[in-house]
Structures are given as structure tokens and as C-alpha cells.
Short mmCIF file of C-alpha atoms in Angstrom, two decimals:
data_model
loop_
_atom_site.label_atom_id
_atom_site.label_comp_id
_atom_site.label_asym_id
_atom_site.label_seq_id
_atom_site.Cartn_x
_atom_site.Cartn_y
_atom_site.Cartn_z
CA ASP N 1 16.06 13.39 -17.25
CA THR N 2 14.50 12.26 -13.97
CA ALA N 3 10.69 12.40 -14.18
CA VAL N 4 10.05 13.19 -10.50
CA SER N 5 13.01 14.52 -8.57
CA GLN N 6 13.13 15.44 -4.93
CA THR N 7 15.87 16.97 -2.82
CA PRO N 8 17.55 16.33 -0.55
CA LYS N 9 17.75 12.54 -0.59
CA TYR N 10 18.96 12.40 3.02
CA LEU N 11 18.24 14.71 5.94
CA VAL N 12 19.65 14.28 9.43
CA THR N 13 18.62 16.90 11.95
CA GLN N 14 17.93 17.60 15.60
CA MET N 15 14.53 17.69 17.25
CA GLY N 16 12.95 21.12 17.14
CA ASN N 17 14.60 22.17 13.87
CA ASP N 18 12.76 23.19 10.70
CA LYS N 19 13.45 21.51 7.35
CA SER N 20 12.18 21.58 3.77
CA ILE N 21 12.00 19.02 0.98
CA LYS N 22 11.59 20.10 -2.62
CA CYS N 23 9.95 18.20 -5.47
CA GLU N 24 9.77 18.83 -9.19
CA GLN N 25 8.16 16.82 -11.98
CA ASN N 26 8.74 17.20 -15.72
CA LEU N 27 5.95 14.86 -16.85
CA GLY N 28 3.40 17.59 -17.46
CA HIS N 29 1.12 16.15 -14.77
CA ASP N 30 -1.35 18.38 -12.99
CA THR N 31 -1.58 16.46 -9.71
CA MET N 32 1.18 16.05 -7.13
CA TYR N 33 1.33 14.24 -3.79
CA TRP N 34 3.36 13.87 -0.63
CA TYR N 35 3.47 10.44 0.97
CA LYS N 36 5.10 9.28 4.19
CA GLN N 37 6.52 5.75 4.40
CA ASP N 38 7.23 4.54 7.90
CA SER N 39 9.61 1.85 9.09
CA LYS N 40 6.95 -0.80 8.42
CA LYS N 41 6.82 0.33 4.79
CA PHE N 42 3.23 1.57 4.97
CA LEU N 43 2.58 4.36 2.45
CA LYS N 44 0.38 7.07 3.93
CA ILE N 45 -0.84 9.98 1.86
CA MET N 46 -0.29 13.37 3.43
CA PHE N 47 -1.27 15.93 0.82
CA SER N 48 -2.43 16.15 -2.76
CA TYR N 49 -2.49 19.19 -5.01
CA ASN N 50 -4.24 19.55 -8.35
CA ASN N 51 -3.15 22.51 -10.41
CA LYS N 52 -1.76 24.27 -7.31
CA GLU N 53 -4.98 23.69 -5.37
CA LEU N 54 -4.90 21.59 -2.19
CA ILE N 55 -7.39 18.74 -2.57
CA ILE N 56 -6.29 16.17 0.01
CA ASN N 57 -5.05 17.02 3.49
CA GLU N 58 -4.99 13.87 5.58
CA THR N 59 -4.99 14.67 9.31
CA VAL N 60 -1.40 15.81 9.19
CA PRO N 61 -0.10 18.00 12.06
CA ASN N 62 -0.01 21.72 11.35
CA ARG N 63 3.77 21.55 11.58
CA PHE N 64 3.69 20.18 8.02
CA SER N 65 2.99 22.80 5.39
CA PRO N 66 2.99 22.01 1.68
CA LYS N 67 3.40 24.68 -0.97
CA SER N 68 2.85 24.41 -4.70
CA PRO N 69 4.20 27.47 -6.54
CA ASP N 70 3.18 25.95 -9.88
CA LYS N 71 1.85 22.60 -11.04
CA ALA N 72 5.35 21.21 -11.65
CA HIS N 73 6.57 21.86 -8.10
CA LEU N 74 5.42 20.77 -4.66
CA ASN N 75 7.50 21.51 -1.59
CA LEU N 76 7.08 20.32 2.00
CA HIS N 77 8.16 22.38 4.98
CA ILE N 78 8.24 20.82 8.44
CA ASN N 79 8.46 22.93 11.59
CA SER N 80 9.60 21.85 15.05
CA LEU N 81 10.66 18.38 14.00
CA GLU N 82 9.84 15.49 16.33
CA LEU N 83 11.34 12.00 16.63
CA GLY N 84 8.18 10.50 15.13
CA ASP N 85 8.71 12.47 11.93
CA SER N 86 11.60 10.17 11.02
CA ALA N 87 10.52 8.39 7.84
CA VAL N 88 10.98 8.38 4.09
CA TYR N 89 8.96 11.08 2.37
CA PHE N 90 7.94 10.46 -1.24
CA CYS N 91 6.77 12.95 -3.78
CA ALA N 92 4.62 11.62 -6.62
CA SER N 93 2.68 12.96 -9.58
CA SER N 94 -0.13 11.79 -11.82
CA GLN N 95 -2.60 13.04 -14.35
CA TRP N 96 -5.92 14.14 -12.91
CA TRP N 97 -8.15 11.09 -13.03
CA THR N 98 -11.91 10.89 -13.54
CA SER N 99 -12.24 7.11 -13.69
CA GLY N 100 -10.10 4.11 -12.83
CA ALA N 101 -7.16 5.54 -10.94
CA GLY N 102 -4.32 7.92 -11.47
CA GLU N 103 -1.07 6.12 -12.17
CA LEU N 104 1.48 7.53 -9.80
CA PHE N 105 5.08 8.30 -10.64
CA PHE N 106 7.23 8.50 -7.53
CA GLY N 107 10.45 10.27 -6.75
CA GLU N 108 13.32 8.41 -5.09
CA GLY N 109 12.34 9.53 -1.63
CA SER N 110 13.86 11.76 1.04
CA ARG N 111 14.96 9.90 4.16
CA LEU N 112 14.49 12.13 7.20
CA THR N 113 16.17 11.17 10.46
CA VAL N 114 15.37 13.23 13.55
CA LEU N 115 17.81 12.82 16.46
CA THR Y 1 -12.94 3.22 6.25
CA GLN Y 2 -11.59 1.47 3.18
CA LEU Y 3 -8.79 -0.99 3.84
CA LEU Y 4 -6.70 -3.27 1.68
CA GLU Y 5 -5.22 -6.37 3.26
CA GLN Y 6 -2.23 -7.92 1.61
CA SER Y 7 -0.95 -11.42 2.24
CA PRO Y 8 1.50 -12.81 2.88
CA GLN Y 9 3.41 -9.97 4.51
CA PHE Y 10 6.77 -11.67 3.97
CA LEU Y 11 7.80 -14.34 1.49
CA SER Y 12 11.21 -15.95 1.00
CA ILE Y 13 11.50 -18.50 -1.80
CA GLN Y 14 14.06 -20.20 -4.02
CA GLU Y 15 14.68 -19.20 -7.60
CA GLY Y 16 12.35 -21.06 -9.94
CA GLU Y 17 9.43 -21.37 -7.53
CA ASN Y 18 5.97 -19.95 -8.17
CA LEU Y 19 4.14 -17.64 -5.78
CA THR Y 20 0.90 -15.72 -5.38
CA VAL Y 21 0.30 -12.51 -3.46
CA TYR Y 22 -3.23 -11.52 -2.46
CA CYS Y 23 -4.87 -8.17 -1.96
CA ASN Y 24 -8.32 -8.22 -0.35
CA SER Y 25 -10.93 -5.73 0.74
CA SER Y 26 -14.58 -5.52 1.67
CA SER Y 27 -14.85 -2.34 -0.42
CA VAL Y 28 -15.35 -1.98 -4.15
CA PHE Y 29 -12.64 -0.10 -6.02
CA SER Y 30 -12.77 1.68 -9.36
CA SER Y 31 -9.42 0.06 -10.19
CA LEU Y 32 -6.54 -1.80 -8.65
CA GLN Y 33 -2.88 -1.07 -9.15
CA TRP Y 34 0.22 -3.07 -8.35
CA TYR Y 35 3.57 -1.41 -7.66
CA ARG Y 36 7.03 -2.80 -6.94
CA GLN Y 37 9.46 -0.94 -4.73
CA GLU Y 38 13.16 -1.72 -4.53
CA PRO Y 39 15.35 -0.61 -1.61
CA GLY Y 40 16.21 3.09 -1.70
CA GLU Y 41 13.76 3.84 -4.50
CA GLY Y 42 10.17 4.88 -4.94
CA PRO Y 43 7.40 2.47 -5.97
CA VAL Y 44 7.10 1.80 -9.69
CA LEU Y 45 3.78 0.94 -11.28
CA LEU Y 46 3.54 -2.57 -12.73
CA VAL Y 47 -0.07 -2.72 -13.86
CA THR Y 48 -3.55 -1.24 -13.49
CA VAL Y 49 -6.67 -3.40 -13.74
CA VAL Y 50 -10.07 -1.74 -14.02
CA THR Y 51 -12.66 -4.32 -15.08
CA GLY Y 52 -14.03 -7.05 -12.78
CA GLY Y 53 -12.48 -10.38 -13.77
CA GLU Y 54 -9.74 -8.73 -15.81
CA VAL Y 55 -6.46 -10.62 -16.21
CA LYS Y 56 -3.24 -8.94 -17.34
CA LYS Y 57 0.13 -10.53 -17.99
CA LEU Y 58 3.52 -8.90 -17.77
CA LYS Y 59 6.11 -11.54 -18.77
CA ARG Y 60 6.13 -13.98 -15.82
CA LEU Y 61 3.70 -11.89 -13.76
CA THR Y 62 -0.07 -12.44 -13.97
CA PHE Y 63 -2.47 -9.98 -12.36
CA GLN Y 64 -6.15 -10.60 -11.77
CA PHE Y 65 -8.94 -8.31 -10.58
CA GLY Y 66 -11.79 -10.04 -8.75
CA ASP Y 67 -15.19 -10.17 -10.40
CA ALA Y 68 -16.67 -7.90 -7.72
CA ARG Y 69 -13.66 -5.51 -7.89
CA LYS Y 70 -12.90 -6.06 -4.20
CA ASP Y 71 -9.77 -8.17 -4.49
CA SER Y 72 -6.78 -8.87 -6.68
CA SER Y 73 -3.93 -11.34 -6.99
CA LEU Y 74 -0.43 -11.28 -8.39
CA HIS Y 75 1.07 -14.58 -9.51
CA ILE Y 76 4.75 -14.91 -10.38
CA THR Y 77 5.91 -17.94 -12.33
CA ALA Y 78 9.47 -19.22 -12.01
CA ALA Y 79 10.60 -16.40 -9.72
CA GLN Y 80 14.03 -14.90 -10.26
CA PRO Y 81 16.30 -12.92 -7.90
CA GLY Y 82 15.44 -9.81 -9.90
CA ASP Y 83 11.84 -10.14 -8.68
CA THR Y 84 12.97 -9.37 -5.14
CA GLY Y 85 11.28 -6.29 -3.71
CA LEU Y 86 8.25 -4.90 -1.92
CA TYR Y 87 4.99 -5.44 -3.81
CA LEU Y 88 2.23 -2.95 -3.04
CA CYS Y 89 -1.38 -3.01 -4.14
CA ALA Y 90 -3.45 0.15 -4.24
CA GLY Y 91 -7.16 0.56 -4.88
CA GLY Y 92 -8.57 3.57 -6.65
CA ALA Y 93 -11.35 5.33 -4.72
CA LEU Y 94 -13.45 7.98 -6.37
CA GLY Y 95 -15.29 10.02 -3.77
CA GLY Y 96 -17.55 13.01 -4.08
CA GLY Y 97 -16.24 16.28 -5.47
CA ASN Y 98 -12.50 16.34 -5.81
CA ASN Y 99 -11.87 13.43 -3.51
CA ARG Y 100 -9.63 10.98 -5.30
CA LYS Y 101 -7.20 8.81 -3.50
CA LEU Y 102 -5.45 5.48 -3.61
CA ILE Y 103 -6.00 3.11 -0.71
CA TRP Y 104 -2.74 1.23 -0.11
CA GLY Y 105 -2.08 -2.26 1.16
CA LEU Y 106 0.70 -2.87 3.69
CA GLY Y 107 2.88 -4.60 1.11
CA THR Y 108 4.43 -8.01 0.57
CA SER Y 109 8.18 -8.21 0.96
CA LEU Y 110 9.48 -10.85 -1.46
CA ALA Y 111 12.97 -12.31 -1.37
CA VAL Y 112 14.00 -14.70 -4.16
CA ASN Y 113 17.15 -16.60 -3.28
CA PRO Y 114 19.52 -17.86 -6.02
#
């Protein structure tokens, strides 16, 4: 059983289209994240949810809208795709942490290519 | 703004050589994590260090957290081709309220040639 699974793994689409990526974790964690990894491999946090509540929203354009129907699922919808949105998007989960740091478990990534 | 600088950015070595990767900041972190990412996959946690001066070993990998909790190093002894990958450090930052985030370094891309 995959701990953090995200679909689809590959997305190729035209500029202006709308697309969604889904993520599910079966680790019983209460915190989930979306990260964007660009071509230079830098990991940038986009959103974080704890128990379905949005707790981190890092200056991401309004075209990106996360949704967490329950604490095991976190989806990402992107409207009006632009060339600069091409990247690998990673979903991750962790326990809620009060000291030290949450240890993140990542999905395999969803590679989005906007043409 | 908290930043983590990793060096070197790229490293290509022969099997059997030793290497050290550095992760430095001017900020204090509650903890420091090291991840390895292989092509086409997500990062996988290698270790978390939380106490200043802490040293942890994972087979041929040795991780150290600086005394002031601002920097860390990863040393690999007798590198093998299986060690090839992108090594990422991430510092734990506990802010006010619900603000918890990891501050990520830019990564060190390691290639170990047979």
C-alpha cells in the first residue's frame, strides 16, 4: 500500500486549461501539504492543511485552489494554466508537530507540463 | 527571511571517495532534517537532528547539527553508486500560532561514478 499517493503522475495540457491533482494518505496523519518543485529542484511550499483547516498559504496565485474534504485527502485545482505553472507538484503529509519538526512523507509527484 | 544555503550545489565523485555536504543559515532552527530524492520520486527522509551538537549515523552517512543549531553537515564515507541523488536539508521553524514550516535548502546533486 502506497503511503502517500497522488494522481495523475503526468499532466500535459494547453495554456488556459483547468486541471486537478488528487492526493490521498493512509498514514493517519493530520497535516497535509502541497509543494512545487521547479526545474532547479527548489522545493517551495504552497499550502498546508491541518485537520482540513488551511494553515499555510504561501503567496500562491488565486488560480490555485486547494481543497481538503477530510484529513486523508488534499486536492489541488489550477485554473487558467500558464507556462510558468510547469513543474512537479508534490503532496506530502506529517503528524502535527509541536517541537522539532514534522517528518514529511512525500508522494511520487505529479509532473505538469503546460504547452 | 529564513534561508538555508547548501553547498556544494553539484558533486561528481568516484566510487569509494568520501564527501561532505554543508547546510548553513544565520537563523536558529528547532531541528534539521536531511532528505534524499531520486529521479522521478519524492524526497525521502534520512534523519532528523534536534539537539545542538548532535551526531547521528546511518550506515556510511554521518549527520551533525551545529552547536548553535544554525548549520548541519552530511558526511558520506566510501560513497557508492547507490548514494547518487539529490540531498536536501530542511530546517524546522516554529512560528507563532499555527505557523509551522520547513525551510528548504536548494539541494546538492550527487553523482557517484562506478
